[in-house]
């Protein structure tokens, strides 16, 4: 069965650079979620989209933005990167308010 | 606001022994409850979920959990663990209206299965 696809799997950026993470949800899923998992931490909700509209917002820094495109894929844009942004970023998708399925994550390292 | 507490940060257990991972939640509304497993350098895989109905929920890989509303708990159990069960386990809640709402996770429990 198709799963949530995230790219890239690994990303190394320098401080103050910009990063773009991509997420391709499971086909027919209408909701996309982004989570951030710091080292040794539990995942923290960042933002979600339902049918291409932002549906909920968590503890997402102002330096971050996200959107969902017409083909339902989503991108998380992160600017002015800081060392503390180093984390595993998960995308998840769901269909009509059922449970969320997670991707493998993108490991971002800021140096 | 909802919160999730996993009472044990680490649980060492011998192979073929039983294991129980404890999870308590607090919420002002009805919730949906989940257990996810995360293997090293992997994503989160859904083990099981409680949405409604029977309070005893069976999941994949021989895991089961029991929802106890009066104690606001959702403990995860497995009668006999394997080495391959070594992983981090997260309890999570989705508040109110739908299972598709954002998840609030507990701090995780690292299970180390010893031979």
Coordinates of C-alpha atoms in Angstrom, one line a residue:
Chain A
X1 CA 0.0 0.0 0.0
X2 CA 1.1 3.5 -0.7
X3 CA 2.5 5.4 2.2
X4 CA 3.3 9.1 3.1
X5 CA 6.5 10.1 1.2
X6 CA 8.8 12.7 2.5
X7 CA 11.8 14.3 0.8
X8 CA 14.6 14.7 1.3
X9 CA 15.2 12.1 4.0
X10 CA 18.3 14.0 5.3
X11 CA 19.2 17.6 4.9
X12 CA 22.2 19.6 6.2
X13 CA 22.0 23.4 6.2
X14 CA 24.0 26.2 7.7
X15 CA 22.7 28.7 10.1
X16 CA 20.6 31.5 8.5
X17 CA 20.0 29.4 5.4
X18 CA 16.6 28.3 4.1
X19 CA 15.2 24.8 3.9
X20 CA 12.2 23.3 2.1
X21 CA 10.7 20.0 3.1
X22 CA 8.2 18.1 0.9
X23 CA 5.4 15.8 1.8
X24 CA 3.3 13.6 -0.5
X25 CA 0.3 12.2 1.3
X26 CA -1.3 8.9 0.8
X27 CA -3.6 9.1 -2.3
X28 CA -7.1 10.4 -1.5
X29 CA -6.1 11.6 1.9
X30 CA -7.5 15.1 2.4
X31 CA -5.5 16.2 5.5
X32 CA -1.8 16.8 6.0
X33 CA 0.0 17.4 9.3
X34 CA 3.5 18.5 10.1
X35 CA 5.3 17.6 13.3
X36 CA 8.7 18.4 14.7
X37 CA 10.6 15.9 16.9
X38 CA 13.7 17.3 18.6
X39 CA 16.4 14.9 19.9
X40 CA 15.0 12.7 22.6
X41 CA 11.7 14.5 22.5
X42 CA 8.2 13.6 21.6
X43 CA 6.7 14.9 18.3
X44 CA 5.2 18.4 18.5
X45 CA 2.4 19.5 16.2
X46 CA 3.3 22.4 13.9
X47 CA 0.5 22.9 11.4
X48 CA -2.2 21.1 9.4
X49 CA -4.1 21.5 6.2
X50 CA -7.5 20.2 5.2
X51 CA -8.4 20.3 1.5
X52 CA -5.5 22.8 0.9
X53 CA -6.6 25.2 3.6
X54 CA -4.8 25.7 6.9
X55 CA -6.9 23.9 9.5
X56 CA -4.9 24.1 12.7
X57 CA -1.8 25.7 13.9
X58 CA 0.5 24.7 16.8
X59 CA 3.9 25.9 18.0
X60 CA 5.2 26.8 14.6
X61 CA 7.8 29.6 14.6
X62 CA 7.1 32.7 12.4
X63 CA 10.2 31.8 10.4
X64 CA 8.4 28.7 9.2
X65 CA 5.6 28.6 6.7
X66 CA 3.7 25.8 4.9
X67 CA 1.2 25.2 2.2
X68 CA -0.7 22.5 0.5
X69 CA -0.9 22.5 -3.2
X70 CA -3.6 21.5 -5.7
X71 CA -2.1 18.0 -6.0
X72 CA -2.4 17.8 -2.2
X73 CA 1.4 17.6 -1.6
X74 CA 2.6 20.0 1.1
X75 CA 5.8 21.9 1.6
X76 CA 7.3 23.2 4.9
X77 CA 9.5 26.2 4.3
X78 CA 12.0 27.2 7.0
X79 CA 14.0 30.4 6.8
X80 CA 16.8 31.9 8.9
X81 CA 17.6 28.5 10.3
X82 CA 18.9 28.2 13.8
X83 CA 20.9 25.4 15.5
X84 CA 17.8 24.6 17.5
X85 CA 15.8 23.8 14.4
X86 CA 17.8 20.6 14.1
X87 CA 15.2 17.9 14.4
X88 CA 13.2 15.1 12.7
X89 CA 10.3 16.6 10.8
X90 CA 7.3 14.3 10.2
X91 CA 4.5 14.7 7.8
X92 CA 1.3 12.7 8.3
X93 CA -1.9 12.4 6.4
X94 CA -5.4 11.2 7.1
X95 CA -8.7 10.8 5.2
X96 CA -12.0 12.2 6.5
X97 CA -11.1 12.4 10.1
X98 CA -9.6 8.9 10.5
X99 CA -6.3 8.2 12.1
X100 CA -3.1 9.8 10.8
X101 CA -0.4 7.8 9.0
X102 CA 3.2 9.1 9.3
X103 CA 6.0 9.4 6.8
X104 CA 9.6 8.3 7.5
X105 CA 10.6 11.9 8.3
X106 CA 13.2 14.3 7.2
X107 CA 16.2 14.7 9.5
X108 CA 17.3 18.3 9.4
X109 CA 20.7 19.2 10.7
X110 CA 21.7 22.8 11.1
X111 CA 25.4 23.5 11.4
Chain B
X1 CA -6.2 21.5 26.8
X2 CA -5.2 17.9 26.6
X3 CA -2.0 16.3 27.9
X4 CA -0.5 12.8 27.9
X5 CA 1.8 11.4 30.5
X6 CA 3.8 8.2 30.0
X7 CA 4.9 7.2 33.4
X8 CA 8.0 5.3 32.4
X9 CA 10.7 6.8 30.3
X10 CA 12.6 3.5 29.9
X11 CA 11.5 -0.1 30.4
X12 CA 14.0 -2.9 30.3
X13 CA 12.5 -6.4 29.8
X14 CA 13.8 -9.8 29.1
X15 CA 12.8 -11.6 25.9
X16 CA 9.6 -13.6 26.2
X17 CA 8.6 -11.7 29.3
X18 CA 5.4 -9.6 29.5
X19 CA 5.6 -5.8 29.3
X20 CA 3.2 -3.0 30.2
X21 CA 3.6 0.6 29.2
X22 CA 1.6 3.1 31.2
X23 CA -0.2 6.1 29.7
X24 CA -2.5 8.6 31.4
X25 CA -4.2 11.5 29.7
X26 CA -6.2 14.5 30.7
X27 CA -8.7 16.2 28.6
X28 CA -11.8 18.3 29.1
X29 CA -13.6 16.5 26.2
X30 CA -13.8 13.0 24.8
X31 CA -10.7 11.8 23.2
X32 CA -9.4 9.3 20.8
X33 CA -6.3 7.4 21.9
X34 CA -3.4 5.9 20.0
X35 CA -0.2 4.0 20.5
X36 CA 2.6 4.5 18.0
X37 CA 5.9 2.7 17.8
X38 CA 9.1 4.3 16.5
X39 CA 12.1 2.1 15.6
X40 CA 15.5 3.8 15.4
X41 CA 15.7 6.3 12.6
X42 CA 12.2 5.4 11.4
X43 CA 8.9 7.1 11.3
X44 CA 5.9 6.5 13.6
X45 CA 3.9 3.4 13.0
X46 CA 0.4 3.0 14.4
X47 CA 0.1 0.0 16.8
X48 CA -3.5 0.4 17.8
X49 CA -6.2 2.9 18.4
X50 CA -9.3 3.4 20.6
X51 CA -12.1 5.4 19.0
X52 CA -15.2 3.9 20.7
X53 CA -16.8 0.6 21.7
X54 CA -14.9 -2.2 23.4
X55 CA -12.4 -0.8 25.9
X56 CA -10.0 -3.6 25.1
X57 CA -8.2 -2.9 21.8
X58 CA -6.0 -5.3 19.9
X59 CA -3.3 -4.1 17.6
X60 CA -0.5 -5.3 15.5
X61 CA 2.5 -7.4 16.6
X62 CA 0.6 -8.9 19.5
X63 CA 0.0 -5.7 21.4
X64 CA -3.2 -4.7 23.1
X65 CA -4.4 -1.8 25.2
X66 CA -7.2 -1.1 27.6
X67 CA -9.1 2.2 27.8
X68 CA -10.1 3.0 31.3
X69 CA -12.2 6.2 31.4
X70 CA -12.5 6.5 35.2
X71 CA -8.7 6.3 35.5
X72 CA -8.1 8.2 32.3
X73 CA -5.6 5.6 31.3
X74 CA -4.7 3.7 28.1
X75 CA -2.0 1.2 29.1
X76 CA -0.3 -0.9 26.4
X77 CA 0.6 -4.6 27.0
X78 CA 2.2 -7.5 25.3
X79 CA 2.3 -10.9 27.0
X80 CA 5.6 -12.0 25.5
X81 CA 8.1 -9.6 23.9
X82 CA 10.7 -10.3 21.2
X83 CA 14.1 -8.7 20.6
X84 CA 12.5 -6.9 17.6
X85 CA 10.1 -5.0 20.0
X86 CA 13.0 -2.9 21.1
X87 CA 11.8 0.6 20.1
X88 CA 10.3 3.8 21.5
X89 CA 6.6 3.8 22.1
X90 CA 4.4 6.9 22.1
X91 CA 0.9 7.3 23.5
X92 CA -1.1 10.0 21.8
X93 CA -4.5 11.6 22.1
X94 CA -6.7 13.3 19.5
X95 CA -9.2 15.6 21.1
X96 CA -12.9 15.6 20.6
X97 CA -14.5 15.8 17.2
X98 CA -12.5 13.3 15.2
X99 CA -9.6 10.9 15.2
X100 CA -8.1 13.1 12.4
X101 CA -7.4 16.0 14.7
X102 CA -3.9 16.9 15.7
X103 CA -2.2 14.5 18.1
X104 CA -0.7 15.3 21.4
X105 CA 2.0 12.9 22.3
X106 CA 3.4 11.6 25.6
X107 CA 7.1 11.8 26.3
X108 CA 7.7 8.3 25.0
X109 CA 8.8 5.0 26.6
X110 CA 11.9 3.4 25.4
X111 CA 11.6 -0.4 25.6
X112 CA 14.9 -2.4 25.6
X113 CA 14.4 -6.1 25.2
X114 CA 17.3 -8.2 26.5
X115 CA 18.1 -11.7 25.5

